XYZ file of C-alpha atoms in Angstrom:
741
model
C 33.018 -2.438 33.741
C 33.045 -1.873 30.326
C 32.698 -4.973 28.569
C 32.370 -5.159 24.143
C 31.655 -7.813 21.329
C 32.169 -7.291 17.686
C 31.756 -9.315 14.734
C 31.704 -9.142 11.385
C 28.041 -9.000 10.044
C 26.453 -8.461 6.349
C 29.900 -7.776 5.672
C 30.284 -5.017 7.578
C 31.691 -5.281 11.629
C 28.877 -4.420 13.946
C 29.936 -3.666 18.204
C 28.169 -3.159 21.048
C 29.107 -1.596 23.518
C 28.641 -1.175 27.634
C 29.528 -0.070 30.944
C 31.410 2.968 28.259
C 28.486 5.589 28.575
C 25.706 6.529 30.091
C 26.554 4.400 33.233
C 24.112 6.161 35.279
C 20.570 4.635 33.531
C 19.858 1.631 34.581
C 21.082 0.113 31.171
C 22.563 1.155 28.041
C 24.191 0.616 25.299
C 26.870 1.581 21.647
C 26.224 -0.354 19.073
C 28.827 0.604 15.965
C 28.041 -0.469 12.726
C 30.760 0.354 9.363
C 30.949 3.809 10.995
C 27.452 4.863 11.823
C 27.014 4.606 16.054
C 23.778 5.209 18.356
C 23.552 5.212 22.258
C 20.220 3.676 24.086
C 19.492 4.091 27.500
C 16.468 3.196 29.051
C 16.008 3.671 33.006
C 12.619 3.021 35.039
C 10.437 3.887 37.523
C 10.738 2.313 40.811
C 6.772 2.896 41.792
C 4.379 1.493 39.582
C 2.546 4.135 38.309
C -1.445 5.160 38.581
C -1.900 4.941 35.599
C -4.490 1.734 33.955
C -1.519 1.126 30.896
C 1.659 -0.040 30.343
C 3.288 3.122 30.750
C 6.898 2.940 27.913
C 7.502 5.828 26.152
C 10.506 5.454 23.486
C 12.274 8.820 22.125
C 14.419 8.380 19.340
C 16.465 11.587 18.743
C 19.230 11.761 15.413
C 21.814 14.074 16.448
C 22.456 16.540 13.394
C 25.951 16.536 14.156
C 26.425 12.891 13.612
C 26.863 13.419 10.092
C 28.632 17.270 10.521
C 25.636 19.259 10.120
C 24.214 22.114 11.795
C 20.803 22.522 12.035
C 18.922 24.455 9.220
C 16.596 27.257 9.752
C 17.111 30.353 12.419
C 17.403 28.352 15.871
C 20.481 26.098 15.374
C 19.260 23.110 17.493
C 17.526 20.588 17.722
C 13.076 20.721 17.583
C 10.310 19.211 17.278
C 10.816 14.880 16.460
C 10.533 15.016 12.746
C 8.816 12.291 10.549
C 11.839 9.743 10.616
C 12.491 9.577 13.791
C 9.301 9.196 14.804
C 8.875 5.851 12.575
C 12.120 4.839 14.337
C 10.705 5.350 17.650
C 6.781 2.980 16.098
C 9.065 0.928 15.469
C 11.440 0.159 18.399
C 8.031 0.757 20.625
C 6.106 -2.275 19.270
C 9.234 -4.722 18.933
C 9.792 -4.858 22.180
C 6.212 -3.608 23.887
C 5.288 -6.995 23.825
C 7.642 -8.527 26.236
C 7.052 -6.691 28.763
C 5.010 -8.642 32.011
C 1.428 -8.666 32.251
C 0.822 -6.509 35.058
C 3.822 -4.353 35.026
C 2.485 -0.495 35.263
C 6.185 0.929 36.211
C 7.115 3.603 33.390
C 9.634 3.306 31.518
C 11.991 5.174 29.574
C 13.736 3.983 26.021
C 15.920 6.973 25.122
C 17.895 6.273 21.653
C 20.849 8.612 19.953
C 22.033 8.149 16.796
C 25.892 9.903 17.229
C 27.170 9.328 14.340
C 25.780 8.373 11.016
C 28.163 7.190 8.146
C 25.174 8.474 5.109
C 25.438 4.095 4.463
C 24.088 2.037 6.760
C 20.163 2.942 7.821
C 20.165 3.182 11.925
C 16.617 1.615 13.079
C 18.033 -1.896 12.867
C 20.750 -0.554 15.360
C 18.176 1.555 17.181
C 16.533 -1.946 17.591
C 19.480 -4.383 18.497
C 21.091 -0.819 21.277
C 17.308 -1.217 23.550
C 16.949 -4.563 23.416
C 21.007 -4.581 25.031
C 20.468 -2.039 27.136
C 16.655 -3.840 28.193
C 18.037 -7.244 28.858
C 21.142 -6.109 30.911
C 19.723 -3.825 33.095
C 17.356 -4.319 35.731
C 14.560 -3.987 33.746
C 11.470 -7.064 33.932
C 11.399 -8.080 30.217
C 11.507 -11.224 27.943
C 14.270 -10.644 25.377
C 17.022 -9.827 23.705
C 15.400 -9.545 20.557
C 16.844 -7.724 17.044
C 16.424 -6.323 14.151
C 17.444 -6.686 11.007
C 16.181 -4.846 6.838
C 15.192 -7.183 4.214
C 16.042 -6.217 0.781
C 16.336 -8.277 -2.314
C 18.819 -6.516 -5.307
C 18.593 -8.347 -9.252
C 17.037 -11.629 -7.137
C 19.389 -12.103 -4.479
C 17.868 -11.631 -0.801
C 20.563 -9.018 1.040
C 20.125 -8.558 4.716
C 21.657 -4.958 6.266
C 21.792 -3.709 2.374
C 23.440 0.682 2.305
C 21.105 3.566 1.374
C 22.181 3.255 -2.102
C 21.450 -0.707 -2.311
C 18.239 0.027 -1.462
C 17.969 1.942 -4.663
C 17.903 -1.467 -6.568
C 15.559 -3.379 -3.883
C 12.461 -4.401 -5.229
C 11.442 -5.027 -1.219
C 12.729 -3.008 2.061
C 11.052 -3.867 5.045
C 11.995 -4.006 8.394
C 11.436 -6.801 10.869
C 11.659 -8.000 14.822
C 12.174 -10.410 17.053
C 13.916 -13.395 18.758
C 16.320 -15.682 17.748
C 13.441 -18.220 16.793
C 9.887 -16.322 15.549
C 8.855 -12.817 14.443
C 8.038 -9.644 16.863
C 7.452 -6.983 14.922
C 7.300 -6.262 10.745
C 7.198 -3.253 9.144
C 8.020 -2.142 5.246
C 7.083 -1.893 1.912
C 7.782 -3.635 -1.905
C 7.199 -3.473 -5.363
C 4.173 -6.044 -6.166
C 5.740 -9.135 -4.610
C 3.714 -11.958 -3.680
C 3.151 -13.587 -0.746
C 5.462 -16.170 -1.437
C 8.730 -13.554 -1.971
C 7.213 -12.107 1.522
C 7.485 -15.655 3.639
C 10.837 -15.700 1.639
C 12.119 -13.163 2.928
C 10.993 -13.355 6.737
C 13.312 -16.556 6.497
C 15.984 -14.402 5.602
C 15.478 -12.201 8.241
C 14.394 -15.086 10.625
C 18.549 -16.254 10.184
C 20.096 -12.802 11.095
C 18.223 -11.923 13.213
C 19.172 -15.972 15.478
C 23.142 -14.501 15.193
C 22.436 -10.965 16.060
C 19.952 -12.683 19.264
C 23.137 -14.888 19.886
C 25.851 -12.542 19.469
C 23.699 -10.907 23.133
C 23.477 -13.398 24.286
C 27.335 -13.524 24.696
C 27.942 -10.307 25.823
C 25.097 -10.665 28.749
C 27.202 -13.867 29.432
C 30.598 -11.966 29.439
C 28.898 -9.142 31.432
C 27.524 -11.426 34.112
C 23.884 -12.283 34.767
C 22.727 -8.806 36.666
C 19.148 -9.019 39.120
C 16.428 -8.246 37.642
C 14.149 -5.643 40.146
C 11.066 -6.952 41.907
C 7.656 -5.909 41.111
C 3.834 -6.329 41.951
C 1.054 -6.337 39.606
C -2.651 -6.508 40.625
C -3.537 -8.908 42.380
C -7.041 -10.382 42.409
C -8.206 -13.481 44.892
C -10.116 -16.169 43.327
C -12.980 -16.132 45.182
C -13.411 -12.067 44.452
C -12.975 -13.623 40.433
C -15.567 -16.105 41.001
C -18.255 -13.725 42.230
C -17.236 -11.275 39.842
C -17.681 -13.694 37.105
C -20.315 -15.590 38.198
C -22.807 -12.379 38.406
C -21.111 -11.004 34.197
C -19.946 -13.733 32.018
C -23.406 -14.610 30.489
C -24.824 -10.653 30.150
C -21.276 -10.054 28.783
C -21.320 -12.531 26.000
C -24.821 -11.744 24.983
C -23.873 -7.806 25.254
C -20.345 -8.062 22.956
C -22.396 -9.446 20.371
C -24.548 -6.746 18.581
C -22.780 -5.518 14.896
C -23.016 -1.370 15.876
C -20.022 -0.406 17.460
C -22.034 2.167 19.273
C -24.752 -0.238 20.864
C -22.270 -2.635 21.500
C -19.351 0.028 24.347
C -23.050 0.579 26.017
C -24.139 -2.914 26.059
C -20.667 -3.739 27.821
C -20.561 -0.782 29.711
C -24.110 -0.933 30.999
C -23.378 -4.956 32.690
C -19.903 -3.442 34.194
C -22.145 -0.683 35.512
C -24.278 -2.680 37.227
C -21.664 -5.643 37.937
C -20.407 -2.248 39.944
C -23.165 -1.813 42.165
C -23.932 -5.265 42.919
C -20.766 -6.544 43.794
C -20.038 -2.945 45.884
C -23.018 -4.963 48.787
C -20.973 -7.969 48.007
C -17.225 -7.509 47.856
C -15.210 -6.019 50.770
C -14.407 -2.504 50.240
C -10.813 -2.864 49.188
C -12.097 -4.937 46.532
C -14.666 -2.500 44.733
C -11.633 -1.484 42.224
C -11.147 -4.988 40.917
C -14.758 -5.253 39.716
C -14.303 -3.417 36.283
C -10.611 -5.457 35.827
C -12.495 -8.648 35.590
C -14.827 -7.965 33.635
C -12.586 -6.895 31.429
C -11.264 -10.230 31.626
C -14.229 -11.738 31.028
C -14.975 -9.412 27.705
C -11.387 -10.129 26.311
C -12.725 -13.820 26.888
C -15.270 -14.028 25.520
C -15.112 -12.118 22.734
C -11.382 -15.097 21.554
C -13.461 -17.829 23.238
C -16.793 -16.881 21.110
C -14.572 -16.882 17.531
C -13.026 -20.399 18.652
C -15.641 -22.140 19.506
C -17.977 -21.065 17.201
C -16.247 -19.638 14.023
C -18.147 -16.597 14.653
C -17.049 -12.993 15.826
C -19.583 -10.388 17.326
C -20.804 -8.750 14.735
C -21.565 -12.144 12.945
C -19.133 -12.435 10.000
C -17.286 -15.544 9.637
C -13.901 -15.366 10.419
C -12.759 -14.096 6.319
C -15.830 -12.394 5.390
C -14.726 -8.159 4.574
C -17.592 -6.162 5.546
C -20.145 -4.157 3.732
C -18.120 -2.045 1.194
C -19.868 1.784 -0.162
C -17.843 3.580 -2.424
C -18.409 7.505 -3.942
C -15.633 9.858 -6.213
C -15.829 13.324 -7.415
C -17.570 14.109 -3.934
C -15.681 17.754 -3.403
C -16.137 19.572 -6.804
C -12.878 21.818 -6.633
C -10.557 19.178 -5.140
C -9.043 17.769 -8.098
C -9.593 13.804 -6.441
C -11.858 12.907 -4.169
C -13.442 9.483 -2.526
C -15.890 7.862 0.105
C -14.472 5.217 1.367
C -16.709 3.073 3.898
C -16.172 -0.285 4.980
C -18.883 -1.466 8.067
C -18.287 1.243 10.465
C -15.027 2.672 9.457
C -14.766 5.544 7.113
C -12.409 7.968 5.177
C -12.748 10.538 3.160
C -9.811 10.999 1.168
C -8.242 13.911 -1.207
C -5.823 13.931 -4.159
C -4.583 17.076 -4.981
C -1.956 17.601 -7.755
C 1.292 20.544 -7.527
C 4.128 21.541 -9.277
C 8.137 21.258 -8.739
C 7.568 23.851 -6.282
C 5.400 21.275 -4.190
C 7.736 19.136 -3.107
C 8.911 18.822 0.389
C 12.249 19.444 1.170
C 14.388 17.212 3.440
C 17.319 18.428 5.657
C 18.511 14.848 7.399
C 21.992 12.872 9.020
C 21.269 10.180 6.291
C 22.119 12.723 2.841
C 25.083 14.841 2.215
C 22.419 17.588 0.803
C 19.263 18.795 0.986
C 15.939 16.100 -0.444
C 13.104 16.542 -1.844
C 9.415 14.615 -1.712
C 6.944 15.133 -4.470
C 4.552 12.492 -3.242
C 2.863 12.620 0.480
C 0.171 10.848 1.727
C -1.307 12.359 5.395
C -3.537 10.676 7.586
C -5.841 12.771 10.090
C -8.138 10.698 12.630
C -10.005 13.216 15.003
C -11.981 12.604 18.183
C -15.415 13.234 16.388
C -14.511 9.730 14.039
C -15.360 7.186 17.540
C -17.296 9.496 18.870
C -15.972 11.326 21.622
C -14.558 14.851 22.402
C -10.667 15.426 22.846
C -8.553 18.252 22.463
C -6.700 18.106 19.077
C -3.279 18.637 19.877
C -1.597 18.984 16.096
C -0.111 15.148 14.354
C 0.370 12.157 16.676
C 2.824 9.507 16.285
C 0.285 7.007 14.627
C -1.038 9.949 12.302
C 1.948 9.725 11.262
C 2.771 5.927 11.780
C -1.150 5.174 9.384
C 0.437 8.066 6.926
C 3.567 6.117 6.150
C 2.412 2.635 6.438
C -0.882 4.377 3.501
C 1.609 6.054 0.990
C 4.461 3.411 0.847
C 1.290 1.636 -0.728
C 0.706 3.690 -3.315
C 4.361 4.721 -3.750
C 5.110 1.340 -5.364
C 2.478 1.937 -8.463
C 2.849 5.634 -9.107
C 4.015 6.963 -12.246
C 7.434 7.866 -12.857
C 8.531 11.843 -12.248
C 9.990 12.217 -15.463
C 6.125 10.696 -16.610
C 3.938 12.722 -14.819
C 5.923 15.711 -12.764
C 3.488 16.541 -10.498
C 4.074 16.736 -6.705
C 0.774 14.836 -5.389
C -0.655 14.894 -1.689
C -2.515 12.452 -0.789
C -4.927 13.525 3.076
C -7.038 10.985 4.484
C -9.785 12.479 6.573
C -11.634 9.758 8.870
C -14.570 10.947 9.692
C -15.755 7.057 11.213
C -13.817 4.731 12.817
C -14.529 1.108 14.056
C -10.964 -0.709 12.687
C -8.896 -0.926 9.864
C -8.511 3.553 9.222
C -5.476 2.865 7.584
C -6.949 0.206 5.356
C -9.680 2.828 4.075
C -6.719 5.431 3.767
C -4.538 3.054 0.968
C -8.185 2.386 -0.978
C -9.629 5.884 -0.614
C -6.599 6.828 -2.100
C -6.277 4.761 -4.923
C -9.510 6.041 -6.037
C -8.606 9.481 -5.522
C -5.647 9.212 -8.020
C -8.249 7.418 -9.861
C -10.901 10.297 -9.633
C -7.807 12.795 -10.702
C -6.655 11.288 -13.258
C -3.157 10.254 -11.716
C -1.875 7.583 -13.800
C -1.633 5.048 -11.059
C 0.133 1.425 -12.153
C -3.095 -0.812 -10.536
C -6.193 0.070 -8.549
C -4.571 -0.785 -4.707
C -6.278 -2.062 -1.605
C -5.548 -2.981 1.691
C -7.111 -4.792 4.333
C -6.775 -5.209 8.578
C -5.727 -9.698 9.586
C -6.059 -10.054 12.830
C -5.296 -13.382 15.000
C -6.603 -14.999 18.107
C -4.794 -17.376 19.269
C -5.019 -19.556 22.609
C -2.307 -22.789 22.850
C -2.402 -24.792 19.514
C -5.612 -23.679 18.918
C -6.337 -20.391 16.411
C -8.162 -18.661 14.377
C -7.316 -15.914 11.570
C -9.067 -13.072 11.858
C -10.150 -10.432 7.817
C -11.103 -6.849 8.026
C -10.701 -6.737 12.108
C -13.008 -4.464 14.397
C -11.337 -2.007 16.285
C -12.493 -4.378 19.397
C -10.978 -7.738 17.718
C -7.509 -5.260 17.345
C -7.525 -4.609 21.276
C -9.124 -7.752 22.537
C -6.782 -10.034 19.946
C -3.413 -11.173 19.412
C -2.498 -9.487 16.326
C -3.217 -6.555 14.212
C -1.447 -7.886 10.373
C -1.920 -4.824 7.461
C -1.263 -5.797 4.084
C -1.450 -3.599 0.993
C -1.235 -4.127 -2.479
C -2.164 -4.396 -6.311
C -3.913 -7.675 -8.412
C -0.343 -8.933 -9.133
C 1.343 -8.259 -5.612
C 1.830 -6.724 -1.885
C 3.508 -2.645 -1.957
C 3.099 -2.057 1.882
C 2.731 -4.368 5.159
C 3.027 -4.274 8.694
C 2.086 -6.242 11.761
C 2.003 -5.861 15.647
C 1.630 -8.960 17.609
C 0.683 -8.663 21.857
C 2.306 -11.864 22.496
C 5.492 -13.382 22.419
C 6.516 -14.286 18.621
C 4.447 -15.671 15.627
C 5.485 -19.082 14.201
C 5.699 -18.049 9.452
C 2.573 -20.968 9.663
C 0.596 -18.201 11.002
C 2.130 -15.760 9.008
C 2.254 -17.774 5.925
C -1.765 -18.698 6.668
C -2.203 -15.032 7.130
C -0.802 -13.339 3.387
C -3.020 -16.134 1.691
C -6.216 -15.203 3.357
C -5.313 -11.082 3.699
C -4.894 -11.634 -0.482
C -8.317 -12.805 -0.669
C -9.545 -9.902 0.974
C -7.966 -7.717 -0.983
C -9.139 -9.202 -4.018
C -12.419 -8.989 -3.363
C -11.974 -5.217 -1.784
C -10.608 -4.216 -5.697
C -13.276 -5.619 -7.340
C -15.443 -3.404 -5.338
C -13.415 -0.894 -6.070
C -13.281 -1.716 -9.133
C -17.524 -1.004 -9.537
C -17.023 2.177 -8.523
C -14.076 3.348 -11.218
C -12.201 0.837 -13.188
C -9.903 3.178 -15.090
C -8.264 6.312 -14.290
C -10.282 9.716 -15.614
C -8.750 10.159 -19.040
C -8.701 13.989 -18.932
C -6.943 15.908 -14.495
C -9.662 18.186 -13.151
C -10.372 20.918 -14.732
C -8.950 22.974 -11.098
C -5.502 21.262 -11.769
C -1.895 22.706 -12.887
C -1.663 21.370 -16.465
C 1.841 20.873 -17.125
C 4.145 20.301 -19.818
C 7.865 19.869 -20.259
C 10.499 21.536 -22.009
C 14.466 20.707 -22.183
C 16.250 24.157 -23.504
C 20.776 24.277 -24.045
C 21.899 24.677 -20.342
C 24.246 27.533 -21.694
C 20.172 28.913 -22.420
C 19.408 28.870 -18.297
C 21.020 32.188 -17.102
C 19.230 34.049 -20.211
C 15.415 32.278 -18.841
C 15.919 33.248 -15.053
C 17.676 36.359 -16.103
C 19.640 39.507 -13.471
C 18.547 37.566 -9.874
C 15.930 36.489 -11.469
C 14.108 39.249 -13.640
C 13.629 37.451 -16.588
C 11.531 34.332 -15.722
C 9.774 36.034 -12.651
C 8.175 38.568 -15.832
C 7.116 35.145 -17.039
C 5.543 33.997 -14.637
C 3.680 37.561 -13.803
C 2.619 38.283 -17.292
C 0.704 34.965 -18.045
C 0.330 34.149 -14.197
C 1.766 30.222 -15.465
C 4.337 28.817 -12.408
C 7.969 28.211 -15.083
C 10.453 26.205 -13.058
C 13.944 25.615 -14.289
C 16.929 22.792 -12.952
C 20.661 22.904 -14.076
C 20.304 19.895 -16.672
C 17.903 22.189 -18.733
C 14.891 20.914 -17.656
C 12.194 23.801 -17.692
C 8.433 23.067 -16.578
C 5.865 25.050 -16.547
C 2.694 24.662 -14.819
C -0.841 27.234 -15.640
C -4.343 25.739 -14.131
C -4.821 27.751 -17.911
C -3.791 26.515 -21.071
C -3.794 29.555 -22.438
C -1.497 31.221 -19.583
C 0.124 27.944 -20.395
C 0.594 28.461 -24.367
C 1.826 32.214 -24.324
C 4.047 30.822 -21.364
C 5.556 28.440 -23.446
C 6.282 31.111 -26.361
C 8.257 33.326 -24.504
C 10.231 30.508 -22.737
C 10.750 29.390 -26.206
C 11.723 32.955 -28.033
C 13.928 33.403 -24.824
C 16.080 29.739 -25.593
C 14.833 29.004 -29.112
C 18.784 28.045 -31.250
C 18.370 30.325 -34.691
C 18.331 27.708 -37.088
C 20.257 28.116 -40.464
C 17.876 29.224 -43.012
C 14.946 29.957 -41.134
C 13.408 34.188 -41.498
C 13.246 36.336 -38.122
C 12.026 39.890 -37.869
C 14.948 40.713 -36.224
C 15.828 44.862 -33.951
C 19.034 47.261 -35.317
C 20.759 47.251 -32.121
C 23.871 48.600 -34.104
C 24.919 49.743 -37.466
C 28.815 50.215 -37.677
C 30.726 50.983 -41.377
C 30.177 47.143 -42.247
C 27.126 46.569 -41.643
C 24.971 45.988 -38.901
C 24.437 43.667 -36.046
C 20.352 42.712 -35.424
C 19.124 40.751 -33.046
C 17.171 38.202 -33.503
C 15.995 36.405 -30.642
C 16.353 38.252 -26.901
C 20.041 38.179 -26.028
C 21.149 37.229 -29.782
C 22.804 39.150 -31.742
C 23.849 38.072 -35.249
C 26.122 40.066 -38.433
C 24.188 41.463 -40.784
C 27.337 42.806 -43.401
C 26.982 45.352 -45.849
C 27.336 43.130 -48.713
C 24.285 40.925 -47.507
C 21.477 44.445 -47.271
C 20.805 44.671 -51.121
C 21.293 42.487 -55.002
C 23.716 46.345 -55.290
C 26.690 47.577 -54.136
C 25.567 49.668 -50.539
C 28.080 51.969 -49.337
C 26.549 53.330 -46.628
C 25.108 50.062 -44.313
C 22.971 53.424 -42.185
C 21.198 54.170 -45.460
C 19.915 50.581 -45.377
C 19.085 50.156 -42.002
C 18.363 52.282 -38.881
C 19.306 51.596 -34.710
C 16.187 50.643 -33.612
C 13.871 49.368 -36.393
C 12.728 46.565 -36.906
C 14.068 44.380 -40.148
C 12.957 40.862 -41.856
C 16.476 38.814 -42.239
C 16.919 35.499 -43.196
C 20.524 33.262 -41.102
C 22.118 32.120 -44.194
C 25.820 30.980 -41.532
C 26.747 29.819 -38.577
C 30.255 29.078 -38.358
C 32.615 25.986 -36.425
C 32.840 29.718 -33.970
C 28.696 29.811 -33.718
C 28.929 33.199 -35.125
C 25.928 33.838 -36.982
C 25.743 35.775 -40.787
C 22.240 37.374 -41.967
C 21.521 38.472 -45.161
C 18.579 41.402 -46.417
C 19.072 40.209 -50.108
C 18.593 36.581 -49.751
C 14.838 37.882 -49.397
C 14.961 40.104 -51.658
C 13.463 39.464 -55.639
C 17.371 39.718 -57.598
C 17.144 42.237 -60.821
C 17.728 41.197 -64.201
C 21.882 40.966 -64.901
C 22.523 40.726 -60.989
C 24.320 37.642 -61.725
C 27.416 38.901 -62.398
C 26.833 41.850 -60.621
C 26.708 39.714 -57.505
C 29.889 38.467 -57.844
C 31.934 41.903 -58.259
C 29.432 42.474 -54.185
C 30.707 38.945 -54.108
C 34.313 40.314 -53.966
C 33.425 43.826 -52.331
C 31.793 41.584 -49.403
C 35.087 39.831 -49.198
C 36.818 43.547 -48.588
C 36.099 44.388 -52.264
C 38.805 45.292 -54.725
C 42.454 43.758 -53.848
C 43.981 41.981 -50.824
C 42.962 45.515 -49.403
C 39.285 45.251 -48.339
C 39.716 41.189 -47.820
C 41.966 42.191 -44.808
C 39.170 44.332 -43.900
C 36.894 41.422 -43.350
C 39.405 39.581 -41.976
C 39.108 42.092 -39.058
C 35.864 40.610 -38.351
C 38.195 38.354 -35.900
C 39.442 41.049 -33.923
C 37.130 41.624 -31.359
C 36.188 44.512 -32.260
C 34.708 41.850 -34.763
C 33.687 38.723 -33.480
C 30.511 40.278 -31.964
C 28.917 38.137 -34.384
C 30.478 35.098 -32.233
C 27.418 36.114 -29.619
C 24.672 35.254 -31.111
C 25.539 31.531 -29.798
C 25.402 32.203 -26.058
C 23.359 35.770 -26.135
C 23.757 39.302 -24.262
C 25.624 38.409 -21.329
């Protein structure tokens, strides 16, 4: 049966429908906002998965037909997910995952299709709403509904779900997911805003979330209650838990307090194996498989209890202390910029590379009418050896794409405008060691690599990952969390920014929502950690290198008359390719006439610049030129003074005395020196040779006579001869303004 609800949200109609499409799924929802339409369908396995974790998968598919496009390339169907789709997957996954019951291990699949895109309304938050309703209306056990909103601030005013066009003027772009009274997930970027601004944004978001959750609850009530499926988690008898706890608790408490990650893991594993062996002689065979789970619970509780009771973490730090930091810059001699950033047992080798406009990433997506480009990229790589493991390396994973996007946003906000620094910038972070906060190390190392490369960032950027241990009303906020604290804690809250403010933020939680009080405290503590890290970075490299790397391309830009673009490119690109082949420089020109020249060597760039100027320069009246005689006529000669630019040298301007035959003075193909003496209102150019020659004695009176001959000589016949210059045959001078076509 179909059910539908419609409300106006943030000035646009929002519709949620169910029972219309994908009716064989466990739950489905069709969401329409403006003219953007998404379908979410959820399914669940009836059997418990044998995997030791909850197998939730989220697939987010942007269909090219949604905006009336056909996929580019040779294969005309959607293929592997693009980065933007993966980031939307992660937003939805991280928002819904904490609300599944602990111990539920039936496989759940969520599929979201973007069916229509109006290129005004972003659809990731709509995907959250559709997924939430599909889950809440299904038999799957889930503690929703939730909702998602995007928050922007334009000219000081908070805006919910700003359009793509409005976001261009916003200093905050933040996606917030949550219930009607708590925050579940935060993801966004900003232009150096304060912690107070972030809190205000969360308050604005919370109001929007409450409205959207209420809308879903109203539709759920209208559609009728759905009976949830029965499921069975792993049951651990009390006597078994007590027996194992008695044998393992003290040993686990001692094992976890190791500063070194590998030593700690080995110590915990040793205890697990010892306890398993001991329990094999004590417990019934059917309970042997529970020992590992119980020991894991003991480790979980021991770490958390220690932090809350003693204020000390497993590596001996207090909650607000950052690990030791070491920094090396210029570690790779041929790279344009590089930094090795080490914080505790997390290490990132980050490299910055400068490219030209030809190196931009070209993207075709459903949110823009035509192909777009991206001139800044940050790529994050997480090889298995960084954690001491041996695993297959099967390409870039979703986690790597997500961490790279987070770090990219952090630095994006402090980059110089492309017009001022016309380089394509690629940063690559190679994680060499990992024990928590590797994405934040990528941000710190990326900022240092940019400084090392001579990229004039507005300010250095640092990031810190915050954690949370919460039991009832008691909690502890942790700065610069370890991998263990991330795994066993309740929150992973990453904050990056400059000394002035925040540029990137991401929050995931494992409990069912956080209030603003804890988030406000976490932001304040994160600022202390960020400023400390910036201080250490400043000691290593306080300012941007004054010069680019000798291996980086030098780029100059110049503006030419758009009418000269064709002359520069030449037939089928022959002219511009010739410049590049001869000089080794890279030359590009856009439709506005902006020419970009890039070359590693200064000589190549200068030579290319001279060649471009020679082709595109505008003739200047009063200047002297070396020109080539292109043709000789009865009334003068046409001289090419610049490539593609010809001007008339009238017979009267060849000598101070009367010239009967122009061919006696100039010959086709020879080079002559001439002066540009006039450009008329039609753009026709006139040259003179006699203006460069000394006047003979008594030439003034002769010049007057010659002036008459230049007008056509004696009487009106000569004047009419000059007037014929306006006919098509004589209108050659006008080609000086356009060049030869």
